[in-house]
Coordinates of C-alpha atoms in Angstrom, one line a residue:
X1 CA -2.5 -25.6 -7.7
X2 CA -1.8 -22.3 -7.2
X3 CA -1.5 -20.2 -10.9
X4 CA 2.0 -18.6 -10.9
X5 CA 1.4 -15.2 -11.0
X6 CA 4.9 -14.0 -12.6
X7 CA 4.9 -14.5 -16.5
X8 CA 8.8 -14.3 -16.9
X9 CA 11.6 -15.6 -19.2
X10 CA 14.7 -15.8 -16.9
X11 CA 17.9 -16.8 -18.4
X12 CA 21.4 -17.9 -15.9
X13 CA 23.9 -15.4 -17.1
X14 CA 26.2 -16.1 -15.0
X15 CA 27.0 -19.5 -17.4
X16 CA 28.2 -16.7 -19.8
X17 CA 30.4 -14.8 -17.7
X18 CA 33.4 -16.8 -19.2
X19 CA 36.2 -15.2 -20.9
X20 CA 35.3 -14.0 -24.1
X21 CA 37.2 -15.7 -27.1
X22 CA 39.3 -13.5 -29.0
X23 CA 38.0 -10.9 -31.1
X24 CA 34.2 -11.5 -30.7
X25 CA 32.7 -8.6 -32.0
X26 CA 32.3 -9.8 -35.8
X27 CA 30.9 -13.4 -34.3
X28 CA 28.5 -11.5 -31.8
X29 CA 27.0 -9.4 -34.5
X30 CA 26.8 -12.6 -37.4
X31 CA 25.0 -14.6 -34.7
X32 CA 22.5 -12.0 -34.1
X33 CA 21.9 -11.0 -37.8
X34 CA 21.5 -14.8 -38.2
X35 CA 18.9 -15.0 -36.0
X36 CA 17.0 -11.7 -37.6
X37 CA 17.8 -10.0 -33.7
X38 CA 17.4 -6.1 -34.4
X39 CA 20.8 -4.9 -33.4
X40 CA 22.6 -1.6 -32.9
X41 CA 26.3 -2.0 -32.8
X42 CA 29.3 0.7 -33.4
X43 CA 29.5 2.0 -36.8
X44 CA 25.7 2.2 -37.1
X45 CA 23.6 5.2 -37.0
X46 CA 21.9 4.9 -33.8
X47 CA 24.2 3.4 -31.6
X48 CA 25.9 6.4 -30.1
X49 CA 22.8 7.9 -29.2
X50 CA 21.3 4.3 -27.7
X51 CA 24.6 3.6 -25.1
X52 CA 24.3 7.3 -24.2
X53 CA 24.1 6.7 -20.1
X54 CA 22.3 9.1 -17.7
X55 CA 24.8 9.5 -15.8
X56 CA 27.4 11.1 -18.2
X57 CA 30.4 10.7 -15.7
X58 CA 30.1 6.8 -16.2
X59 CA 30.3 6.2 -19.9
X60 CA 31.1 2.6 -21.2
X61 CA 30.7 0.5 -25.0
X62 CA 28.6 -2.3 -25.6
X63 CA 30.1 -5.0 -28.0
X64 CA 26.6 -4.7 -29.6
X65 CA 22.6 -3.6 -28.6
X66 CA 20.1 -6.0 -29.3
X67 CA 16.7 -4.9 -29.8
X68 CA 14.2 -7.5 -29.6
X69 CA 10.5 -7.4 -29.7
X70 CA 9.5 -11.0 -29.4
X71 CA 10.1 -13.4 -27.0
X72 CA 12.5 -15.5 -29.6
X73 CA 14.6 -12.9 -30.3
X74 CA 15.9 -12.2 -26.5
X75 CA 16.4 -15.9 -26.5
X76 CA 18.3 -16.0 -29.8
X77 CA 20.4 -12.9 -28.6
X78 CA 21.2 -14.9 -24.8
X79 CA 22.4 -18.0 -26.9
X80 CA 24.2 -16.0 -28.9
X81 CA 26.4 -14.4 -25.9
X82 CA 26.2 -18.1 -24.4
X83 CA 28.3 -19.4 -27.3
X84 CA 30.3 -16.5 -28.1
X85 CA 31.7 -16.0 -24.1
X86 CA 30.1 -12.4 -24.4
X87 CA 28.7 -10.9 -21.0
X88 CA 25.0 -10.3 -21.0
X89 CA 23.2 -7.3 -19.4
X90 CA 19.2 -6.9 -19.8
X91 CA 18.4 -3.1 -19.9
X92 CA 14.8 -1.7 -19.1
X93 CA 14.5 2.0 -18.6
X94 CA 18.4 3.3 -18.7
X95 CA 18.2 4.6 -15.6
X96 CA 20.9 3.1 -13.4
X97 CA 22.9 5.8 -11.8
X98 CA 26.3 3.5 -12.2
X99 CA 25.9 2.2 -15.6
X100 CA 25.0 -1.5 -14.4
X101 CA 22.4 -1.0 -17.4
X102 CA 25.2 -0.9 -19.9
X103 CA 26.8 -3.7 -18.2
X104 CA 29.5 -1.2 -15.7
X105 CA 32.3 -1.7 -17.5
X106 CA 33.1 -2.2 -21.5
X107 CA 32.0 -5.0 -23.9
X108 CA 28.8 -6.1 -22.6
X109 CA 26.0 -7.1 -24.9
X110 CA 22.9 -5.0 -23.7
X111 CA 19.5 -6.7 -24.4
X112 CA 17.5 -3.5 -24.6
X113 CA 13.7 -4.4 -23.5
X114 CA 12.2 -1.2 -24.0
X115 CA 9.9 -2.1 -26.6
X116 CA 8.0 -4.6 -23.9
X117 CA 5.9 -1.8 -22.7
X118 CA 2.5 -3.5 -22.5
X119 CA 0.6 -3.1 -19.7
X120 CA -2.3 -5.4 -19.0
X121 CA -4.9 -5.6 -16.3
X122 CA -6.7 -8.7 -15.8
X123 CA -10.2 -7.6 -14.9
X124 CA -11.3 -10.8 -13.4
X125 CA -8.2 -11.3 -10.6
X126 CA -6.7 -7.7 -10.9
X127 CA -3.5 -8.5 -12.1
X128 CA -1.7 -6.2 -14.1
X129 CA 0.9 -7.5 -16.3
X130 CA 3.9 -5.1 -17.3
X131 CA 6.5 -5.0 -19.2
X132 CA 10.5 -4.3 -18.3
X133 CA 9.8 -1.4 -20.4
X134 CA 6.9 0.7 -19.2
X135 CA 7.8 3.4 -17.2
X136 CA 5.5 5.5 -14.5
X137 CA 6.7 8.9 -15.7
X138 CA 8.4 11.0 -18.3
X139 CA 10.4 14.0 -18.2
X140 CA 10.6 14.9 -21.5
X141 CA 8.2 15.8 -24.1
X142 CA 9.0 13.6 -27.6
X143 CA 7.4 11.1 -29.2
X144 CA 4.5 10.2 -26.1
X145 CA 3.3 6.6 -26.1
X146 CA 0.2 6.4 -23.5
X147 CA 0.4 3.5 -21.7
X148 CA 2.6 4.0 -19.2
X149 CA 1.8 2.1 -16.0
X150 CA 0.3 5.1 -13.9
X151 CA -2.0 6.3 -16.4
X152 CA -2.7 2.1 -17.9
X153 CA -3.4 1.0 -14.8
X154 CA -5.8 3.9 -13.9
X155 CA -7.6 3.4 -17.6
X156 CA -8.1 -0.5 -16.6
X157 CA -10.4 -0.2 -14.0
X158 CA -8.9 2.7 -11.5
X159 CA -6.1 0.8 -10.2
X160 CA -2.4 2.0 -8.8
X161 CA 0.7 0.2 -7.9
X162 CA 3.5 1.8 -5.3
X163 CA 5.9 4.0 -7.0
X164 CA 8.9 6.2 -6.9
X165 CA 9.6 10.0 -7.3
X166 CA 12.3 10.8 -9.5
X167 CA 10.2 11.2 -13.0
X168 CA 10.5 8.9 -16.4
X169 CA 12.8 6.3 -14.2
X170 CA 10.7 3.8 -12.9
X171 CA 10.7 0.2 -14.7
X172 CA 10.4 -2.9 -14.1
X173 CA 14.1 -4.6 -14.8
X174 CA 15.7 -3.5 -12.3
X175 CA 14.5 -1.0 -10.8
X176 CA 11.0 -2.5 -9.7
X177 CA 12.2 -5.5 -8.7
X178 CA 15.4 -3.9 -6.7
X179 CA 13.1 -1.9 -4.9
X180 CA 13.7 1.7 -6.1
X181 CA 11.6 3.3 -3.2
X182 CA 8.1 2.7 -4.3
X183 CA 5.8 5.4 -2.7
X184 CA 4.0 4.7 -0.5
X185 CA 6.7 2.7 1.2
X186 CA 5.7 2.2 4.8
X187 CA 1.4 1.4 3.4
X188 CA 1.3 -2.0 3.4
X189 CA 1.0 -2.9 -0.4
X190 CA 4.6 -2.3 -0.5
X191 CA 4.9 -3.5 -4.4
X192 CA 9.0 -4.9 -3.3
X193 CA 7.1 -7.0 -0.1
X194 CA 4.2 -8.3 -2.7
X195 CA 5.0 -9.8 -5.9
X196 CA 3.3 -12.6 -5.7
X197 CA 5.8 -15.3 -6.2
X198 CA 5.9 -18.4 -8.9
X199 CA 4.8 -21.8 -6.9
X200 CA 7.6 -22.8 -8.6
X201 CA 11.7 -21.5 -8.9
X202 CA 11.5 -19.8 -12.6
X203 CA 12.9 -22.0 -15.5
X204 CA 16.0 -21.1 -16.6
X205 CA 15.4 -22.4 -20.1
X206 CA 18.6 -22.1 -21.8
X207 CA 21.3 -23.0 -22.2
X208 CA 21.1 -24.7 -18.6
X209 CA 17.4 -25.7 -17.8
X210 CA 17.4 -27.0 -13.6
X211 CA 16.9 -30.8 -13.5
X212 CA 14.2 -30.9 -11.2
X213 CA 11.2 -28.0 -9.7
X214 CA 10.9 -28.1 -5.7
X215 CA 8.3 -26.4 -4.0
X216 CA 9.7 -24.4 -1.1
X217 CA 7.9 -22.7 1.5
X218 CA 10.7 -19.7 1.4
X219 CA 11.8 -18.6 -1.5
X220 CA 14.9 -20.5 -3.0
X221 CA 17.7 -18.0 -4.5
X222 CA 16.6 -17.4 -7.8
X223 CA 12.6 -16.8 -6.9
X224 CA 14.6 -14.5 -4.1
X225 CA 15.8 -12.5 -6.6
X226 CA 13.1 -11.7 -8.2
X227 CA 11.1 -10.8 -5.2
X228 CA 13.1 -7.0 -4.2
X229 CA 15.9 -5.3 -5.5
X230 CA 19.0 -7.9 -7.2
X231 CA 22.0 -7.6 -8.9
X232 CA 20.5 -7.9 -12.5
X233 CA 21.1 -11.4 -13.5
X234 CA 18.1 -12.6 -15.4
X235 CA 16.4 -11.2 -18.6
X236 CA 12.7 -10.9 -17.3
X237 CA 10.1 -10.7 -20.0
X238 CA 6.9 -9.8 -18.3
X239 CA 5.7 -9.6 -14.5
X240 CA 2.2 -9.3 -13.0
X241 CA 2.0 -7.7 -10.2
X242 CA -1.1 -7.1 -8.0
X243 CA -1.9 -3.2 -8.2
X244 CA -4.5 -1.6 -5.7
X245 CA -7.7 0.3 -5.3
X246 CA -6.4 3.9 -6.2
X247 CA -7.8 6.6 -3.4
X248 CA -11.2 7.3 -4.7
X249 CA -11.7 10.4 -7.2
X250 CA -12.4 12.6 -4.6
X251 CA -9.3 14.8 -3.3
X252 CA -7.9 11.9 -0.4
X253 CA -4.6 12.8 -1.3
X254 CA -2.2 15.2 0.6
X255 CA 0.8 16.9 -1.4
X256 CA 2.7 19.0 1.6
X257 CA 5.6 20.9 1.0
X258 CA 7.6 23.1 4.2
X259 CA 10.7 24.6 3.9
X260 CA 12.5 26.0 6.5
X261 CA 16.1 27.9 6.2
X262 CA 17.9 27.1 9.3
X263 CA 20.6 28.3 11.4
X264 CA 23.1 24.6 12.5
X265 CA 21.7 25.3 15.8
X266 CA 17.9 25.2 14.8
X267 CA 19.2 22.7 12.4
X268 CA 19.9 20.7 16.0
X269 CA 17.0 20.4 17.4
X270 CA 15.0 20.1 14.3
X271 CA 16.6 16.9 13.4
X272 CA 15.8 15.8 17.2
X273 CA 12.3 16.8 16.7
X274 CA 12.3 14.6 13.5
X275 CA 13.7 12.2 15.0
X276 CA 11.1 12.1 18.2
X277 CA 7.9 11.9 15.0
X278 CA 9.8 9.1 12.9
X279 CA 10.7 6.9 15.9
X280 CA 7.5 6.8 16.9
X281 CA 7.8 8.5 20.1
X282 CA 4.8 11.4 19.5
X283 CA 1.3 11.5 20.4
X284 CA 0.1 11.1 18.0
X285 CA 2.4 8.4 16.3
X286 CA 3.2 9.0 12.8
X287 CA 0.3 7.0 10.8
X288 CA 1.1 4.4 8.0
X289 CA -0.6 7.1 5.4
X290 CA 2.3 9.0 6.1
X291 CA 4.9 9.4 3.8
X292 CA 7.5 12.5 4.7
X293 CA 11.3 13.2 3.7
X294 CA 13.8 15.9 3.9
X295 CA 15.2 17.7 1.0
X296 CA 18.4 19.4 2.2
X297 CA 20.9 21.4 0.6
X298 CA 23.7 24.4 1.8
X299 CA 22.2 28.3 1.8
X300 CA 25.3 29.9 2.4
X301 CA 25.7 32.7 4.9
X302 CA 25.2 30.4 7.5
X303 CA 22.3 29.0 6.6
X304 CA 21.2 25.8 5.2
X305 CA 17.5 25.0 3.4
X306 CA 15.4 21.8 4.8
X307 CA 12.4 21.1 2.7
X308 CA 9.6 18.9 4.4
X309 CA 7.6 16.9 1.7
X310 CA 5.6 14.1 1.4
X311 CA 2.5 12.7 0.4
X312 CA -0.6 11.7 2.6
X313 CA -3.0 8.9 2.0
X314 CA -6.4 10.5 3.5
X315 CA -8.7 13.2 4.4
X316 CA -7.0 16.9 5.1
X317 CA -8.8 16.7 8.8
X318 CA -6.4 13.0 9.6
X319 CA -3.2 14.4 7.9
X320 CA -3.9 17.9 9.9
X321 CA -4.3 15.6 13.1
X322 CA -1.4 13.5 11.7
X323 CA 1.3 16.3 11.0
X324 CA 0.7 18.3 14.1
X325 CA 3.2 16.7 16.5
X326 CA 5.7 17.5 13.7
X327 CA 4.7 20.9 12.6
X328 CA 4.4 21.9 15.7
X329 CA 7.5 21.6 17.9
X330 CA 9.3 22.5 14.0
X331 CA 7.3 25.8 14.6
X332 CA 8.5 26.1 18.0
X333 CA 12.0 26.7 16.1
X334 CA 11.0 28.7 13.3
X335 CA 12.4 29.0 10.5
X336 CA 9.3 28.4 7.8
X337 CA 9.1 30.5 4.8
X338 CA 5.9 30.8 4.4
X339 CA 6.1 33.3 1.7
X340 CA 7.4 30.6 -0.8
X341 CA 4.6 30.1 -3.6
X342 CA 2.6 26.6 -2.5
X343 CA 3.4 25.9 0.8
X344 CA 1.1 23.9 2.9
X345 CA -0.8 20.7 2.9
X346 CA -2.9 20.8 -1.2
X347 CA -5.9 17.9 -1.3
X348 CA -5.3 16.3 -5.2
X349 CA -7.5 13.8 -6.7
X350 CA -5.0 10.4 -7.5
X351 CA -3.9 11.8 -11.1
X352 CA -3.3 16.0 -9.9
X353 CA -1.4 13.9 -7.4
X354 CA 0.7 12.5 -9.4
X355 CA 1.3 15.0 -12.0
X356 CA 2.8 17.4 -9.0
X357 CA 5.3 13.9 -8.1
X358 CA 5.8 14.1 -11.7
X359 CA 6.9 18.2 -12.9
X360 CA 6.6 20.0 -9.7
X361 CA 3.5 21.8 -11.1
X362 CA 2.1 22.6 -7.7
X363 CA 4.9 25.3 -7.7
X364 CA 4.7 27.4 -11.0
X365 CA 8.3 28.5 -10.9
X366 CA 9.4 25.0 -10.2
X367 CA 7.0 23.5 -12.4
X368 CA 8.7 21.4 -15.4
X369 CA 4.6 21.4 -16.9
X370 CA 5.4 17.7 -18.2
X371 CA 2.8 15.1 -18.9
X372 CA 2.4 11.9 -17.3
X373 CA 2.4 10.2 -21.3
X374 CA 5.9 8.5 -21.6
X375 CA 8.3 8.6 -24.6
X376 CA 10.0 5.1 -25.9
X377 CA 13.4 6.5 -25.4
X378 CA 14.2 8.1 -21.5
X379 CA 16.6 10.7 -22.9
X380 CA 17.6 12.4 -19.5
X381 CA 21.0 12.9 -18.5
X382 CA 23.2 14.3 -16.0
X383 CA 26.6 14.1 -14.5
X384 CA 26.7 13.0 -11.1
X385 CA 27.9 11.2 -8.0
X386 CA 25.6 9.7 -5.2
X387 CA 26.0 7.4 -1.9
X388 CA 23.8 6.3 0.4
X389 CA 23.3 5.1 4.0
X390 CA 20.4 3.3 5.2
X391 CA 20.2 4.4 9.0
X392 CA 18.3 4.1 12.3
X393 CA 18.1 7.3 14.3
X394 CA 21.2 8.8 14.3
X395 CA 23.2 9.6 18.1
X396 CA 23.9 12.4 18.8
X397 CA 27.5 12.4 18.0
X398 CA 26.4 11.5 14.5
X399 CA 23.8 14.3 13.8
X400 CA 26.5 16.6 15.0
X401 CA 28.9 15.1 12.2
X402 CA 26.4 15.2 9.8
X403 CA 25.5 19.1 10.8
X404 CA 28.8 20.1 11.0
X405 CA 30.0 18.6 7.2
X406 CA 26.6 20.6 5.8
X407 CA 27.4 23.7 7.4
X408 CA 30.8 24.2 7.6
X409 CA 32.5 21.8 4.5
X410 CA 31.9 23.1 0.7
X411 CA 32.2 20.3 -2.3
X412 CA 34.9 22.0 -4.6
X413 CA 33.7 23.9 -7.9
X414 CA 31.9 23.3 -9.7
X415 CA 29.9 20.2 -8.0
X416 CA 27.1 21.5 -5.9
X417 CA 25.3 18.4 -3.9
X418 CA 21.9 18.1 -1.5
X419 CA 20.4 15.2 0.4
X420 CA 17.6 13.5 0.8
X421 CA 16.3 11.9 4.0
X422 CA 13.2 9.4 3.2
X423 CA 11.5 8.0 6.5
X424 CA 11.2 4.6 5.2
X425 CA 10.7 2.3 8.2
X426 CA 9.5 3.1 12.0
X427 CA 6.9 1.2 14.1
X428 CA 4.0 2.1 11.7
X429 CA 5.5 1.2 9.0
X430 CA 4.6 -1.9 7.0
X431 CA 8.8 -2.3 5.8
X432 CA 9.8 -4.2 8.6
X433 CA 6.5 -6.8 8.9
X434 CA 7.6 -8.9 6.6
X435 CA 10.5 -11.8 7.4
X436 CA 13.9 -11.0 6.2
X437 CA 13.9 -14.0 3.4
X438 CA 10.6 -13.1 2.2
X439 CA 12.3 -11.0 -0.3
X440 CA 16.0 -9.5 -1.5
X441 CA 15.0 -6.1 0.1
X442 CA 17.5 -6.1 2.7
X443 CA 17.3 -3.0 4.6
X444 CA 13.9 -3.8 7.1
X445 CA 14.9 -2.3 10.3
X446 CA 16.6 0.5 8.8
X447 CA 14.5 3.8 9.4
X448 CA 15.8 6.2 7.3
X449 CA 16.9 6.2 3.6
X450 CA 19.6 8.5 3.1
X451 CA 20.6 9.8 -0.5
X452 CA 23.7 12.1 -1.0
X453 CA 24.0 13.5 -4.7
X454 CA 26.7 15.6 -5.8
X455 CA 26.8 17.0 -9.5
X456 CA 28.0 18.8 -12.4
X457 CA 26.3 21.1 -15.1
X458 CA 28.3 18.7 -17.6
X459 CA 31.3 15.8 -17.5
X460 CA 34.1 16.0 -16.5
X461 CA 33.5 15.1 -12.8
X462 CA 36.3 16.2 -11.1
X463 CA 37.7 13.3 -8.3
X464 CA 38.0 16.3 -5.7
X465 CA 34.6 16.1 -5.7
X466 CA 33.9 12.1 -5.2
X467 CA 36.6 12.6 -2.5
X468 CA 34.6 15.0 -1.3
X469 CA 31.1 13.3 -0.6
X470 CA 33.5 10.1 0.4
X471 CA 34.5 12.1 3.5
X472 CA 30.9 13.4 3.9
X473 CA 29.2 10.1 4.2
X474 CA 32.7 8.5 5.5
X475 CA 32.4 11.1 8.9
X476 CA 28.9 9.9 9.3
X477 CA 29.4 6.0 9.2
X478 CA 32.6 6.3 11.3
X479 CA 31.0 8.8 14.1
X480 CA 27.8 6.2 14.4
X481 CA 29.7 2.7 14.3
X482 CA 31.5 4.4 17.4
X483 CA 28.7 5.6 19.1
X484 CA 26.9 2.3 18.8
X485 CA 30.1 0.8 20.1
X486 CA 30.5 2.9 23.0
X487 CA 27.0 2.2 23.9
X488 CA 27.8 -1.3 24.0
X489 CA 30.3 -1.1 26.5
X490 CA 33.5 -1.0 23.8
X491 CA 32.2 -4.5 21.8
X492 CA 29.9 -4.8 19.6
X493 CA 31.7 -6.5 16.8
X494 CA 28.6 -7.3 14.5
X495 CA 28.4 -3.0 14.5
X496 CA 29.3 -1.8 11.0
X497 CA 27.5 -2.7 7.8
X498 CA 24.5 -5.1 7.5
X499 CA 21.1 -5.0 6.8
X500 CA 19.8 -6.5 10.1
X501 CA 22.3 -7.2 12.2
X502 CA 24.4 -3.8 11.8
X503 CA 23.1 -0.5 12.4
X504 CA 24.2 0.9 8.7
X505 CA 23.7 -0.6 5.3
X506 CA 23.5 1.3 1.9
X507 CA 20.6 1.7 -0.9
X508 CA 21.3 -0.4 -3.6
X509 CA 20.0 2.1 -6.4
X510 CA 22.5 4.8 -5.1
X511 CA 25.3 2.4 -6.0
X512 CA 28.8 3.5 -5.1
X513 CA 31.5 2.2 -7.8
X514 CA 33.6 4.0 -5.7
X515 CA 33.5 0.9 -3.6
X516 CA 35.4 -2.6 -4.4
X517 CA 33.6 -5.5 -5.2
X518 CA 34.4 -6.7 -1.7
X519 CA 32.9 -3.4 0.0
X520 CA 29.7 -3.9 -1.5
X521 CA 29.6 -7.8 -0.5
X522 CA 30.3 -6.9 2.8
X523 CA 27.0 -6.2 4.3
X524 CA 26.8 -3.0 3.0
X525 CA 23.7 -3.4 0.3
X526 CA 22.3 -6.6 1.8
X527 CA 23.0 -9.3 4.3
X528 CA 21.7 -12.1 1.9
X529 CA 24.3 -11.0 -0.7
X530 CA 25.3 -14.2 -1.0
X531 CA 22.3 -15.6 -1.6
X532 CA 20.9 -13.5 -4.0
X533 CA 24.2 -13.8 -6.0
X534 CA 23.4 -16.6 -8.2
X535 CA 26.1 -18.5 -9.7

């Protein structure tokens, strides 16, 4: 039999997404005290600075914080909700750019998991088991606990699981399991595409345990959700996940950074040069190893800045052979400011390599000169707006939209925004080898990742401004469903949103509450919404 190789505790919550009885808040916080639950809950010393969000433009109450650290006490504080009528929302890291980890709206009760921060490597089957709670980076200096999962999992035996970029934000609940990008996302340990998944659907032990286990071939709903990026709907105690073989010691790690300040008309045919490399279409074809985005934001005077970054799994001779096709017609256009301190291709070890992921220290006047220790608490914040599109290669039409909004279109003051374009997909890539059903991930044939982020140096956020990006992104979409149509010959009526059939979708960690509830079923996040959405 095979061993399951997730060690969870998933609870239903949808069961307690009834209306809530009136006046809850003294029952909520007996029952918890009751069952000796460590709580926060308003009124008590820490519980302003616990529900602060990051994102300070989406600020909502919790009826109460539990803040358990056994396995009894999440189940105590889930029964308690159960009874009680009170909406349950697990929270990990605190890092969900809508609030979803405060429930997205008021009276929630938050199950804070951020004291499960073990992380375990078996040595004999090199499985590493982690808690919702462990985090990859930090980004601020208080209080360091080592044992974060980058620097565990190279301690216990030199081994490395996919990741993200954005420091102190990557956890498992829900970020992990929702796919925020790991990196390297087109190698083929994808961590989203290889969980390895219970021989069984998890138990949901209370209050509503399934009558009966099946053993499916494909993964049934609720093992679905757990296998990519889902709506957070279960409390997930622990998960092992098979890490790999890190690069060896020895510098097989590329860290390349090129920015170039472009006119809209180099601007042109650089995006059709990056186009050509993504698609596939150069000689030589971008490799697997290679993992390459855009960093984009207005100049002024004309001008707008294009950063090319990425990271390269190999030697500096294959990524020099590997980038050439790129860097080469891009020098063709110029552009490259080559003054700017660290630019080039810099061979790291695994750990220098992701120390630079982590503060920028490659770039001493960027250079945050952070750790890779984590605190308990991610105290980070920021005021903010994002969207997303999850794209093929754009037509023509739609690059010139898309050119013509950056250089010619301001977002009002004070928000200033940039993008970033993540080649996530392409005929190398190991994204689209996997089945649709295999896992939640929705977005396989989707090349590019698109994130738009507009901010503020502090609340409020004015509307202007998420009017503002609306129309940004809202030109794009429009301008590439009607290309797409008018390449069909005036149908195509599946064109639109959709994570395989459409040619857009969206990434569900830039989520838009912008959007109704109906927008974001539509196709837009995922085409097996409704099978993901457990009731």
């Amino acid at each position: 039999m095979l061993p399951s190789l997730l060690t969870l505790l998933a609870f239903s919550l949808y069961p307690f997404t009834i209306l809530s009885s009136p006046n809850p808040y003294p029952k909520i916080i007996h029952c918890l005290t009751s069952h000796q639950v460590p709580q926060a809950y308003p009124g008590t010393s820490s519980f302003k600075s616990f529900i602060i969000p990051l994102n300070l433009r989406l600020n909502y109450t919790p009826i109460a914080l539990a803040l358990p650290t056994t396995i009894p006490q999440i189940q105590d504080a889930v029964r308690c909700a159960s009874k009680l009528g009170v909406k349950v929302n697990p929270r990990s890291g605190g890092h969900s750019y809508a609030s979803h980890s405060l429930g997205g709206e008021d009276g929630h009760l938050v199950v804070d998991l951020k004291y499960f921060r073990d992380v375990v490597v078996d040595r004999k089957t090199n499985v590493a088991t982690i808690g919702p709670g462990a985090r990859y980076f930090h980004e601020f200096q208080a209080d360091f606990e080592v044992g974060n999962v980058a620097l565990a999992l190279f301690e216990q035996g030199e081994r490395a699981l996919p990741h993200g970029l954005c420091p102190g934000s990557y956890t498992l609940t829900p970020q992990q399991r929702r796919n925020r990008w790991p990196r390297p996302p087109r190698r083929p340990r994808l961590q989203h595409t290889h969980p390895r998944p219970p021989p069984r659907p998890p138990h949901f032990s209370n209050p509503h345990p399934p009558k009966q286990h099946t053993h499916n071939r494909l993964p049934n709903p609720a093992q679905l959700s757990l296998l990519g990026p889902s709506r957070c709907r279960n409390v997930l105690r622990y998960c092992n996940l098979p890490p790999i073989p890190h690069p060896p010691r020895s510098p097989q790690n590329i860290v390349f950074y090129y920015p170039y300040l472009w006119t809209e008309a180099q601007a042109r045919l650089g995006w059709d040069v990056w186009q050509s490399y993504c698609g596939g279409f150069t000689t030589p074809i971008i490799p697997r190893e290679m993992n390459i985005r855009w960093v984009v934001a207005s100049y002024g005077g004309g001008f707008a800045v294009f950063l090319l970054e990425g990271h390269y799994h190999g030697s500096q001779a294959d990524f020099d052979l590997a980038i050439e096709p790129l860097l080469s017609a891009l020098g063709k256009i110029g552009g490259l400011q080559e003054s700017v301190r660290g630019v080039g291709a810099h061979a790291l070890g695994w750990l220098d390599a992701l120390l630079y992921a982590n503060n920028n220290d490659l770039f001493g006047d960027l250079g945050s000169g952070e750790t890779l220790e984590t605190e308990l608490n991610y105290t980070a914040h920021s005021t903010f707006f994002t969207k997303s599109l999850m794209t093929s290669n754009l037509s023509p039409p739609s690059i010139d939209t898309f050119l013509n909004r950056l250089y010619t279109t301001n977002p009002p003051n004070p928000v200033t925004t940039y993008l970033i374009i993540f080649a996530q997909g392409g005929p190398t890539s190991a994204v689209p080898l996997n089945t649709q059903i295999s896992s939640s991930y929705a977005h396989r044939h989707s090349l590019y990742e698109w994130q738009f982020i507009a901010s503020v140096p502090s609340p409020p956020f004015p509307a202007a401004g998420v009017e503002w990006l609306n129309a940004f992104v809202g030109d794009i979409e429009r301008a590439e469903v009607d290309a797409k149509r008018a390449a069909a010959g005036g149908s195509g009526e599946k064109l639109g949103w959709g994570g395989g059939e459409g040619v857009l979708g969206a990434y569900y960690n830039y989520a838009d509450p912008s959007l109704g509830r109906g927008e974001q079923a539509g196709g837009r996040y995922s085409s097996e919404y409704d099978t993901i959405f457990i009731k």
